Tab-separated table of C-alpha atoms in Angstrom:
chain	number	residue	atom	x	y	z
A	1	MET	CA	11.308	-37.354	44.287
A	2	GLU	CA	12.724	-33.984	43.286
A	3	SER	CA	11.855	-34.647	39.658
A	4	VAL	CA	8.162	-34.852	40.617
A	5	GLY	CA	8.439	-31.410	42.217
A	6	TYR	CA	10.089	-29.982	39.106
A	7	MET	CA	7.419	-31.504	36.878
A	8	GLY	CA	4.722	-30.040	39.123
A	9	PHE	CA	6.352	-26.623	38.903
A	10	ILE	CA	6.599	-26.829	35.111
A	11	PHE	CA	2.981	-27.994	34.857
A	12	GLY	CA	1.889	-25.120	37.094
A	13	MET	CA	3.728	-22.544	34.980
A	14	VAL	CA	2.256	-23.944	31.757
A	15	ALA	CA	-1.242	-23.854	33.278
A	16	PHE	CA	-0.702	-20.266	34.462
A	17	PHE	CA	0.346	-19.015	31.022
A	18	TRP	CA	-2.483	-20.980	29.406
A	19	CYS	CA	-5.008	-19.205	31.665
A	20	ILE	CA	-3.518	-15.816	30.790
A	21	SER	CA	-3.858	-16.556	27.088
A	22	LEU	CA	-7.460	-17.643	27.636
A	23	THR	CA	-8.403	-14.308	29.207
A	24	THR	CA	-6.898	-12.510	26.210
A	25	GLN	CA	-8.842	-14.734	23.820
A	26	VAL	CA	-12.087	-14.133	25.731
A	27	ARG	CA	-11.504	-10.371	25.570
A	28	GLU	CA	-10.894	-10.567	21.795
A	29	LEU	CA	-14.044	-12.661	21.339
A	30	LYS	CA	-16.018	-10.132	23.368
A	31	ARG	CA	-14.793	-7.325	21.080
A	32	MET	CA	-15.749	-9.330	17.994
A	33	ILE	CA	-19.256	-9.827	19.370
A	34	GLN	CA	-19.526	-6.116	20.178
A	35	ASP	CA	-18.332	-5.183	16.683
A	36	ALA	CA	-21.033	-7.400	15.229
A	37	GLY	CA	-23.588	-5.474	17.291
A	38	ILE	CA	-24.848	-8.503	19.183
A	39	GLY	CA	-26.136	-7.719	22.648
A	40	TYR	CA	-24.215	-4.489	23.211
A	41	THR	CA	-26.402	-1.485	23.979
A	42	GLU	CA	-24.020	0.550	26.151
A	43	LYS	CA	-22.272	1.994	23.115
A	44	ALA	CA	-25.368	3.904	21.995
A	45	SER	CA	-26.108	5.312	25.443
A	46	LEU	CA	-22.467	6.262	25.999
A	47	ARG	CA	-22.443	7.975	22.619
A	48	GLU	CA	-25.570	9.908	23.601
A	49	ILE	CA	-23.956	11.046	26.847
A	50	LEU	CA	-20.876	12.194	24.952
A	51	GLU	CA	-22.996	14.036	22.369
A	52	LYS	CA	-24.808	15.915	25.130
A	53	SER	CA	-21.436	16.788	26.670
A	54	ILE	CA	-19.829	18.374	23.591
A	55	GLY	CA	-17.899	21.452	24.699
A	56	LYS	CA	-17.602	20.265	28.297
A	57	SER	CA	-14.533	19.136	30.183
A	58	ALA	CA	-14.289	15.527	31.397
A	59	ASP	CA	-12.011	12.796	32.690
A	60	LEU	CA	-12.136	9.577	30.655
A	61	LYS	CA	-11.071	6.163	31.886
A	62	LEU	CA	-10.115	3.977	28.919
A	63	GLU	CA	-9.483	0.275	28.542
A	64	GLY	CA	-6.062	-0.542	27.153
A	65	SER	CA	-5.182	-3.273	24.693
A	66	GLY	CA	-3.083	-5.292	27.132
A	67	MET	CA	-3.898	-7.228	30.261
A	68	ASN	CA	-6.054	-5.091	32.569
A	69	THR	CA	-4.354	-1.875	31.551
A	70	ASN	CA	-6.517	1.157	32.050
A	71	THR	CA	-5.569	4.633	30.898
A	72	THR	CA	-6.966	7.897	32.158
A	73	VAL	CA	-7.308	11.009	30.025
A	74	THR	CA	-7.760	13.914	32.430
A	75	ASP	CA	-9.101	17.401	31.755
A	76	CYS	CA	-10.067	16.741	28.165
A	77	LEU	CA	-12.488	18.872	26.200
A	78	ILE	CA	-15.014	16.905	24.127
A	79	GLN	CA	-15.057	18.318	20.598
A	80	GLU	CA	-16.966	15.935	18.316
A	81	VAL	CA	-18.699	12.567	18.560
A	82	ASP	CA	-19.781	10.149	15.839
A	83	GLU	CA	-20.909	6.499	15.805
A	84	GLU	CA	-17.578	4.967	16.922
A	85	TRP	CA	-15.168	7.781	17.755
A	86	ALA	CA	-14.930	10.832	19.996
A	87	LEU	CA	-12.549	13.718	19.283
A	88	VAL	CA	-11.127	15.262	22.459
A	89	ILE	CA	-8.504	17.891	23.213
A	90	ALA	CA	-6.311	16.738	26.078
A	91	GLY	CA	-3.062	17.456	27.841
A	92	LYS	CA	-1.094	20.569	28.581
A	93	LYS	CA	-0.180	20.907	24.915
A	94	LYS	CA	-3.875	20.742	23.936
A	95	GLU	CA	-3.388	17.842	21.541
A	96	GLU	CA	-6.333	16.418	19.647
A	97	LYS	CA	-6.943	12.727	20.315
A	98	LEU	CA	-9.371	10.283	18.778
A	99	VAL	CA	-10.882	7.926	21.325
A	100	ARG	CA	-12.859	4.861	20.346
A	101	ILE	CA	-16.157	4.960	22.239
A	102	ARG	CA	-16.151	1.246	23.040
A	103	THR	CA	-12.853	1.612	24.928
A	104	ILE	CA	-14.300	4.188	27.322
A	105	ARG	CA	-14.996	2.561	30.694
A	106	SER	CA	-16.153	5.644	32.612
A	107	ILE	CA	-16.746	9.366	32.162
A	108	ASN	CA	-16.414	11.955	34.906
A	109	LEU	CA	-17.926	15.215	33.655
A	110	LYS	CA	-16.774	18.456	35.247
């Protein structure tokens, strides 16, 4: 009877890791669809908001590449914006950073 319990545990672990890999695959597929320009209109409006905010300070919440990892860039100064990228100056050392517009989840203008 214990072997059935072990097999159930192993099956459960395999199913868990399979579900995790599925969420990663769905996220990659979503990015591919966005890159193709199918049904994604937020990028243009977000770009317009960033263009209007050039020279202003903001906090940016970014999506990371891993599982549900979000990064926050605080007190950054928006320098330039083009079709896919935004150039910001962030940190105490005032380092220039390129941020991909599609990874921006929220903007808090100051």
